[in-house]
Amino acid sequence: MKRHTARPLVFFFRLFSCSKLRSQKRAASFLSLLLFGVLLANSGAIAQSELPDFRQNAIPPETKPNTRPATGTPNQATLPATVQLKPLSPGQYVLEFNRSPVVGTRLQLRGIYDESRLRFTRPRSWETKSVKVSLRFRHSPALYATRSNLTVLVNGASVGSVPLNKPQGEIGNAIYDVPISLLQDYNEVVIAALQNNSPTCTQDPYDPSLWTEILPDSKIVFDLAPRPVTLDFSRYPFPLFDELSLSPNELAYLLPSAVDEAWLTAASRFQSSLGRLAQFRPIDTRLVKQVNELSPGERLVVIGTTQTQPILKSLKLPLKLQGDRWLDETQKPIADDVGVLMLTPSPDAKSLVLVATGNTPAAASKAVQFLLQSRDRQIGTGSVILVKDLADVPTPDPRDWPGYLPVENSFQLKDLLTQANEPFQDITTRGSDAPPIEIDFRALPDDRFLVGNVLNLRYSYGPQLNPLTSLLEVQLDGLPLAGRKLDAVDGVRNGTFRVDLPEDKIKPNSKLQIRFRLDPRERRSCNRAIDQQLWGTVHADTSFDLKRENMARLPDLKLLQVGYPFAAPQDLSQTAIALPQNPNPAELLLLLEVSERLGRLSKAESIKLNVYRADQLPAEVRKTHHLIALGERSRFPLPDALQSSGFNLETLFQRRRDGAAIRTLPDVEGVAKQVVSPWNSDRVFLALTGQSSTGIQQLQALFEQDALFYQLREDTVLISANDAAVQANSPDAYTLEFLQQTRQRTTLSEANWRDRLMQRVGGYWLLLVPGTILIALLMYGVGQAWLNRYPSQEKQ
């Protein structure tokens, strides 16, 4: 048995409620085993696992390949219910704590009682045999062994405790078996420490000698076996993409024989949709020319007709070909406007292949579009889908950004969404040291706040509080805004607290924190306070009254961190990407990374992003769309766009300082430059370029890695790689240099003129009445002066 350690990667995901009854689990396991046995008995099926860490353990079985009947009629016998790849031997998956941002290089528990929560997922392709939690720790020598211990809980159930009795400097080890029945799709490990430095009484709960450190090489060890994967679109994006995977999902696109607008647009939109589905989870994407280049467990996406993807003629697919035309289940040619989606194993039965095709390029694009539209793909099932009709999803309003503040200036807390995309309800927190209630308070990127923003907090709290030390505090991004003493002896029901929100502090990534600091009226010495009777509630009818107008100062790459302005509207219908006439693999990969990032930054029912080669970009699109142009300097698709703004690509890579000018050879930096579009002052142009393919690869890392992308600012960024010995996925592997080369200007208000007028007037409503009277008097005076001229002329 080989032991494989996963690559370093942030793996602890947000906690979701996903519990099931044991009886349901046993029934599902029994049905899965029964189905697996029947399939093995009926055909020379092959088993599959998608665990990349087991690839070296692959043992090819002696099985006969799947064959179709001579008639080729697709039916249940020719469409296998399970993708069975070559089975891999059982192995281990080691999940180290240092992959969690909560742990990092150290994790300390302090005070009389402290705990830390770590979360992990269970991939769908795993059949877990056993799970162990291996803790390595050290603690303060001042701890009293009989009254100090470390406890581990998994999904709320205790799996073991260990006394904190090690001599000074000695590292402790503890291994706990986790019952398989406790595991769920989303799991939580709680490490709790009870610490005392006296056999009778710990006087000071904040004594610095009360500490225990969990070492970052602590780990969770899984003994597991692969599980067959069902070929079925009803669980899409699985099995193409597993959102429960602990390792990056690996995806490959098969390059067509000729790259055209149909393939570029379809591949870009598909990658954007995966970015939306992945959210914060990483995806490893690459391009291949042959199916045999795939790695075991890698997923292959084939987009196009048989003319552009000749490999389709050699794959074992459930539908037959007659010449270059696809036939349906009745052996009749499929109509030219019908898209075809198929899931099938690769020829070596080690990878999964998704085919989006048709008898015309438009039909293949329609097949991809079906997977992009969430309402449509929910009705998909089976391993073959024929897309005949596809509903056109209306484009949302440019300022309709899900997850951000409503466009209305007055709204309530229940109008905002939690991290689980559900409306806020009344939120109650308990205990004297409860964490704050956190609310996403994300301003729209083009919001400019005026004076007079108010939060009317509706709250309640219970009795038995110490009125001298209990407090309600409101913070914005950690900055205290206001506080109120909780001094009612019998508690308060539906209290109101008015808080002024600073107009210059509300950002597109802001968070409101509401903290109840609750102290009991009586504290017992030498004992942990029993404080769960202390509670505070924030009510869903908490209201907000904002004063704002809509404008943005551009160019500014910092706004690109939230997708603005390219993600307005959120279906990306006002954004186009331009490539060189014959893009190379590095430029195509950059296209996919940019598309994926735009997908992560937007939410909509559809994706309408368009991609063009340089000579195919319509003049109308230049005028009406935000443009992203990418390519090497010598092949840059739209060089005139930068020259017209006073910026020349020829001088882009020169270095100037204090009158000195140099040019380095070779220049391997990548450059991202944003300017106002020369064809429309209300649109933005983003250039992504470099002197060579190396610079283009640096830009791929810029859009792929969050640690680099969320540093963007100014209007120009230069990115270069550091020492090659540094891991490529580390932020220390690259150096970023930011420049502001053009003057920002206020532009791009997406609101119509009526909304702008109302916003302007709404900000100065106290001046509206006297201003109206003054204007009326002036008009009356002008009118009288004009009328008085006529009598004087008649007398003459």
mmCIF file with all atom_site columns, C-alpha atoms in Angstrom, residues 409-531:
data_model
loop_
_atom_site.group_PDB
_atom_site.id
_atom_site.type_symbol
_atom_site.label_atom_id
_atom_site.label_alt_id
_atom_site.label_comp_id
_atom_site.label_asym_id
_atom_site.label_entity_id
_atom_site.label_seq_id
_atom_site.pdbx_PDB_ins_code
_atom_site.Cartn_x
_atom_site.Cartn_y
_atom_site.Cartn_z
_atom_site.occupancy
_atom_site.B_iso_or_equiv
_atom_site.pdbx_formal_charge
_atom_site.auth_seq_id
_atom_site.auth_comp_id
_atom_site.auth_asym_id
_atom_site.auth_atom_id
_atom_site.pdbx_PDB_model_num
ATOM 1   C CA . ASN A 1 409 ? -31.907 53.046 -0.846 1.00 0.00 ? 409 ASN A CA 1
ATOM 2   C CA . SER A 1 410 ? -34.238 51.729 1.870  1.00 0.00 ? 410 SER A CA 1
ATOM 3   C CA . PHE A 1 411 ? -34.301 48.018 2.645  1.00 0.00 ? 411 PHE A CA 1
ATOM 4   C CA . GLN A 1 412 ? -34.260 45.551 5.536  1.00 0.00 ? 412 GLN A CA 1
ATOM 5   C CA . LEU A 1 413 ? -31.865 42.892 6.743  1.00 0.00 ? 413 LEU A CA 1
ATOM 6   C CA . LYS A 1 414 ? -34.137 40.151 5.391  1.00 0.00 ? 414 LYS A CA 1
ATOM 7   C CA . ASP A 1 415 ? -33.541 41.576 1.888  1.00 0.00 ? 415 ASP A CA 1
ATOM 8   C CA . LEU A 1 416 ? -29.870 40.561 2.155  1.00 0.00 ? 416 LEU A CA 1
ATOM 9   C CA . LEU A 1 417 ? -28.540 37.037 1.637  1.00 0.00 ? 417 LEU A CA 1
ATOM 10  C CA . THR A 1 418 ? -26.500 34.804 3.907  1.00 0.00 ? 418 THR A CA 1
ATOM 11  C CA . GLN A 1 419 ? -23.457 32.863 2.669  1.00 0.00 ? 419 GLN A CA 1
ATOM 12  C CA . ALA A 1 420 ? -25.862 30.004 1.937  1.00 0.00 ? 420 ALA A CA 1
ATOM 13  C CA . ASN A 1 421 ? -27.811 32.334 -0.435 1.00 0.00 ? 421 ASN A CA 1
ATOM 14  C CA . GLU A 1 422 ? -30.820 32.430 1.852  1.00 0.00 ? 422 GLU A CA 1
ATOM 15  C CA . PRO A 1 423 ? -32.559 35.568 3.214  1.00 0.00 ? 423 PRO A CA 1
ATOM 16  C CA . PHE A 1 424 ? -31.510 36.614 6.694  1.00 0.00 ? 424 PHE A CA 1
ATOM 17  C CA . GLN A 1 425 ? -33.789 35.610 9.552  1.00 0.00 ? 425 GLN A CA 1
ATOM 18  C CA . ASP A 1 426 ? -33.619 36.622 13.218 1.00 0.00 ? 426 ASP A CA 1
ATOM 19  C CA . ILE A 1 427 ? -30.117 35.733 14.439 1.00 0.00 ? 427 ILE A CA 1
ATOM 20  C CA . THR A 1 428 ? -29.444 34.811 18.070 1.00 0.00 ? 428 THR A CA 1
ATOM 21  C CA . THR A 1 429 ? -26.042 34.518 19.725 1.00 0.00 ? 429 THR A CA 1
ATOM 22  C CA . ARG A 1 430 ? -25.409 33.001 23.165 1.00 0.00 ? 430 ARG A CA 1
ATOM 23  C CA . GLY A 1 431 ? -22.683 33.184 25.771 1.00 0.00 ? 431 GLY A CA 1
ATOM 24  C CA . SER A 1 432 ? -20.342 35.777 27.180 1.00 0.00 ? 432 SER A CA 1
ATOM 25  C CA . ASP A 1 433 ? -17.690 35.245 24.496 1.00 0.00 ? 433 ASP A CA 1
ATOM 26  C CA . ALA A 1 434 ? -19.886 34.585 21.465 1.00 0.00 ? 434 ALA A CA 1
ATOM 27  C CA . PRO A 1 435 ? -18.535 35.456 18.014 1.00 0.00 ? 435 PRO A CA 1
ATOM 28  C CA . PRO A 1 436 ? -19.997 38.523 16.274 1.00 0.00 ? 436 PRO A CA 1
ATOM 29  C CA . ILE A 1 437 ? -22.929 38.310 13.900 1.00 0.00 ? 437 ILE A CA 1
ATOM 30  C CA . GLU A 1 438 ? -21.416 39.020 10.469 1.00 0.00 ? 438 GLU A CA 1
ATOM 31  C CA . ILE A 1 439 ? -23.390 40.433 7.553  1.00 0.00 ? 439 ILE A CA 1
ATOM 32  C CA . ASP A 1 440 ? -22.116 40.891 4.006  1.00 0.00 ? 440 ASP A CA 1
ATOM 33  C CA . PHE A 1 441 ? -22.614 44.598 3.291  1.00 0.00 ? 441 PHE A CA 1
ATOM 34  C CA . ARG A 1 442 ? -21.199 44.728 -0.223 1.00 0.00 ? 442 ARG A CA 1
ATOM 35  C CA . ALA A 1 443 ? -21.754 48.014 -2.016 1.00 0.00 ? 443 ALA A CA 1
ATOM 36  C CA . LEU A 1 444 ? -22.249 47.955 -5.765 1.00 0.00 ? 444 LEU A CA 1
ATOM 37  C CA . PRO A 1 445 ? -18.969 48.868 -7.476 1.00 0.00 ? 445 PRO A CA 1
ATOM 38  C CA . ASP A 1 446 ? -20.367 52.128 -8.884 1.00 0.00 ? 446 ASP A CA 1
ATOM 39  C CA . ASP A 1 447 ? -21.983 53.239 -5.617 1.00 0.00 ? 447 ASP A CA 1
ATOM 40  C CA . ARG A 1 448 ? -20.781 56.604 -4.276 1.00 0.00 ? 448 ARG A CA 1
ATOM 41  C CA . PHE A 1 449 ? -22.196 57.222 -0.818 1.00 0.00 ? 449 PHE A CA 1
ATOM 42  C CA . LEU A 1 450 ? -23.270 60.642 0.426  1.00 0.00 ? 450 LEU A CA 1
ATOM 43  C CA . VAL A 1 451 ? -23.763 61.915 3.961  1.00 0.00 ? 451 VAL A CA 1
ATOM 44  C CA . GLY A 1 452 ? -26.721 60.534 5.914  1.00 0.00 ? 452 GLY A CA 1
ATOM 45  C CA . ASN A 1 453 ? -26.467 56.708 5.775  1.00 0.00 ? 453 ASN A CA 1
ATOM 46  C CA . VAL A 1 454 ? -28.268 55.136 8.713  1.00 0.00 ? 454 VAL A CA 1
ATOM 47  C CA . LEU A 1 455 ? -28.601 51.654 10.211 1.00 0.00 ? 455 LEU A CA 1
ATOM 48  C CA . ASN A 1 456 ? -31.684 51.203 12.423 1.00 0.00 ? 456 ASN A CA 1
ATOM 49  C CA . LEU A 1 457 ? -30.754 48.108 14.397 1.00 0.00 ? 457 LEU A CA 1
ATOM 50  C CA . ARG A 1 458 ? -33.602 46.105 15.911 1.00 0.00 ? 458 ARG A CA 1
ATOM 51  C CA . TYR A 1 459 ? -32.404 43.892 18.756 1.00 0.00 ? 459 TYR A CA 1
ATOM 52  C CA . SER A 1 460 ? -33.397 42.018 21.875 1.00 0.00 ? 460 SER A CA 1
ATOM 53  C CA . TYR A 1 461 ? -31.492 40.540 24.814 1.00 0.00 ? 461 TYR A CA 1
ATOM 54  C CA . GLY A 1 462 ? -32.316 38.514 27.886 1.00 0.00 ? 462 GLY A CA 1
ATOM 55  C CA . PRO A 1 463 ? -32.146 39.186 31.648 1.00 0.00 ? 463 PRO A CA 1
ATOM 56  C CA . GLN A 1 464 ? -29.371 38.255 34.113 1.00 0.00 ? 464 GLN A CA 1
ATOM 57  C CA . LEU A 1 465 ? -26.842 40.572 32.459 1.00 0.00 ? 465 LEU A CA 1
ATOM 58  C CA . ASN A 1 466 ? -24.352 42.727 34.299 1.00 0.00 ? 466 ASN A CA 1
ATOM 59  C CA . PRO A 1 467 ? -25.484 46.246 33.296 1.00 0.00 ? 467 PRO A CA 1
ATOM 60  C CA . LEU A 1 468 ? -22.036 47.705 33.986 1.00 0.00 ? 468 LEU A CA 1
ATOM 61  C CA . THR A 1 469 ? -20.053 45.537 31.602 1.00 0.00 ? 469 THR A CA 1
ATOM 62  C CA . SER A 1 470 ? -22.528 44.290 28.949 1.00 0.00 ? 470 SER A CA 1
ATOM 63  C CA . LEU A 1 471 ? -22.400 46.037 25.589 1.00 0.00 ? 471 LEU A CA 1
ATOM 64  C CA . LEU A 1 472 ? -23.856 46.003 22.059 1.00 0.00 ? 472 LEU A CA 1
ATOM 65  C CA . GLU A 1 473 ? -21.285 47.055 19.461 1.00 0.00 ? 473 GLU A CA 1
ATOM 66  C CA . VAL A 1 474 ? -21.541 47.655 15.705 1.00 0.00 ? 474 VAL A CA 1
ATOM 67  C CA . GLN A 1 475 ? -18.451 47.461 13.489 1.00 0.00 ? 475 GLN A CA 1
ATOM 68  C CA . LEU A 1 476 ? -17.812 47.929 9.777  1.00 0.00 ? 476 LEU A CA 1
ATOM 69  C CA . ASP A 1 477 ? -14.860 45.877 8.515  1.00 0.00 ? 477 ASP A CA 1
ATOM 70  C CA . GLY A 1 478 ? -13.532 45.721 12.071 1.00 0.00 ? 478 GLY A CA 1
ATOM 71  C CA . LEU A 1 479 ? -13.842 49.492 12.604 1.00 0.00 ? 479 LEU A CA 1
ATOM 72  C CA . PRO A 1 480 ? -16.083 50.288 15.630 1.00 0.00 ? 480 PRO A CA 1
ATOM 73  C CA . LEU A 1 481 ? -18.932 52.586 14.646 1.00 0.00 ? 481 LEU A CA 1
ATOM 74  C CA . ALA A 1 482 ? -21.065 52.779 17.771 1.00 0.00 ? 482 ALA A CA 1
ATOM 75  C CA . GLY A 1 483 ? -21.871 50.979 21.001 1.00 0.00 ? 483 GLY A CA 1
ATOM 76  C CA . ARG A 1 484 ? -24.699 50.878 23.516 1.00 0.00 ? 484 ARG A CA 1
ATOM 77  C CA . LYS A 1 485 ? -24.712 49.725 27.119 1.00 0.00 ? 485 LYS A CA 1
ATOM 78  C CA . LEU A 1 486 ? -27.127 46.871 27.819 1.00 0.00 ? 486 LEU A CA 1
ATOM 79  C CA . ASP A 1 487 ? -28.378 48.098 31.175 1.00 0.00 ? 487 ASP A CA 1
ATOM 80  C CA . ALA A 1 488 ? -31.968 46.788 31.386 1.00 0.00 ? 488 ALA A CA 1
ATOM 81  C CA . VAL A 1 489 ? -32.143 44.384 34.339 1.00 0.00 ? 489 VAL A CA 1
ATOM 82  C CA . ASP A 1 490 ? -35.050 42.417 32.873 1.00 0.00 ? 490 ASP A CA 1
ATOM 83  C CA . GLY A 1 491 ? -33.768 42.491 29.277 1.00 0.00 ? 491 GLY A CA 1
ATOM 84  C CA . VAL A 1 492 ? -35.220 44.259 26.233 1.00 0.00 ? 492 VAL A CA 1
ATOM 85  C CA . ARG A 1 493 ? -37.594 43.151 23.515 1.00 0.00 ? 493 ARG A CA 1
ATOM 86  C CA . ASN A 1 494 ? -37.470 44.845 20.078 1.00 0.00 ? 494 ASN A CA 1
ATOM 87  C CA . GLY A 1 495 ? -35.122 47.641 21.040 1.00 0.00 ? 495 GLY A CA 1
ATOM 88  C CA . THR A 1 496 ? -33.899 50.161 18.450 1.00 0.00 ? 496 THR A CA 1
ATOM 89  C CA . PHE A 1 497 ? -30.371 51.454 17.996 1.00 0.00 ? 497 PHE A CA 1
ATOM 90  C CA . ARG A 1 498 ? -29.583 54.104 15.368 1.00 0.00 ? 498 ARG A CA 1
ATOM 91  C CA . VAL A 1 499 ? -26.074 53.917 13.909 1.00 0.00 ? 499 VAL A CA 1
ATOM 92  C CA . ASP A 1 500 ? -24.599 56.341 11.363 1.00 0.00 ? 500 ASP A CA 1
ATOM 93  C CA . LEU A 1 501 ? -22.673 54.587 8.588  1.00 0.00 ? 501 LEU A CA 1
ATOM 94  C CA . PRO A 1 502 ? -19.611 56.483 7.270  1.00 0.00 ? 502 PRO A CA 1
ATOM 95  C CA . GLU A 1 503 ? -19.953 57.336 3.589  1.00 0.00 ? 503 GLU A CA 1
ATOM 96  C CA . ASP A 1 504 ? -16.278 56.719 2.799  1.00 0.00 ? 504 ASP A CA 1
ATOM 97  C CA . LYS A 1 505 ? -15.972 53.268 4.430  1.00 0.00 ? 505 LYS A CA 1
ATOM 98  C CA . ILE A 1 506 ? -18.593 51.191 2.608  1.00 0.00 ? 506 ILE A CA 1
ATOM 99  C CA . LYS A 1 507 ? -16.804 49.111 -0.044 1.00 0.00 ? 507 LYS A CA 1
ATOM 100 C CA . PRO A 1 508 ? -17.733 46.276 -2.441 1.00 0.00 ? 508 PRO A CA 1
ATOM 101 C CA . ASN A 1 509 ? -16.222 43.768 0.022  1.00 0.00 ? 509 ASN A CA 1
ATOM 102 C CA . SER A 1 510 ? -17.469 45.308 3.292  1.00 0.00 ? 510 SER A CA 1
ATOM 103 C CA . LYS A 1 511 ? -18.876 43.331 6.208  1.00 0.00 ? 511 LYS A CA 1
ATOM 104 C CA . LEU A 1 512 ? -20.967 44.516 9.136  1.00 0.00 ? 512 LEU A CA 1
ATOM 105 C CA . GLN A 1 513 ? -20.220 42.947 12.509 1.00 0.00 ? 513 GLN A CA 1
ATOM 106 C CA . ILE A 1 514 ? -22.740 43.121 15.356 1.00 0.00 ? 514 ILE A CA 1
ATOM 107 C CA . ARG A 1 515 ? -21.300 41.902 18.629 1.00 0.00 ? 515 ARG A CA 1
ATOM 108 C CA . PHE A 1 516 ? -23.093 41.236 21.901 1.00 0.00 ? 516 PHE A CA 1
ATOM 109 C CA . ARG A 1 517 ? -20.585 41.433 24.774 1.00 0.00 ? 517 ARG A CA 1
ATOM 110 C CA . LEU A 1 518 ? -22.623 39.712 27.480 1.00 0.00 ? 518 LEU A CA 1
ATOM 111 C CA . ASP A 1 519 ? -21.391 39.358 31.051 1.00 0.00 ? 519 ASP A CA 1
ATOM 112 C CA . PRO A 1 520 ? -23.373 37.448 33.719 1.00 0.00 ? 520 PRO A CA 1
ATOM 113 C CA . ARG A 1 521 ? -24.654 39.376 36.703 1.00 0.00 ? 521 ARG A CA 1
ATOM 114 C CA . GLU A 1 522 ? -22.836 37.003 39.071 1.00 0.00 ? 522 GLU A CA 1
ATOM 115 C CA . ARG A 1 523 ? -19.582 35.213 38.361 1.00 0.00 ? 523 ARG A CA 1
ATOM 116 C CA . ARG A 1 524 ? -18.517 32.123 40.249 1.00 0.00 ? 524 ARG A CA 1
ATOM 117 C CA . SER A 1 525 ? -14.856 32.108 41.110 1.00 0.00 ? 525 SER A CA 1
ATOM 118 C CA . CYS A 1 526 ? -12.744 29.031 40.408 1.00 0.00 ? 526 CYS A CA 1
ATOM 119 C CA . ASN A 1 527 ? -15.262 27.751 37.915 1.00 0.00 ? 527 ASN A CA 1
ATOM 120 C CA . ARG A 1 528 ? -16.096 28.230 34.290 1.00 0.00 ? 528 ARG A CA 1
ATOM 121 C CA . ALA A 1 529 ? -19.061 30.567 34.034 1.00 0.00 ? 529 ALA A CA 1
ATOM 122 C CA . ILE A 1 530 ? -22.236 28.859 32.902 1.00 0.00 ? 530 ILE A CA 1
ATOM 123 C CA . ASP A 1 531 ? -23.334 31.574 30.495 1.00 0.00 ? 531 ASP A CA 1
#
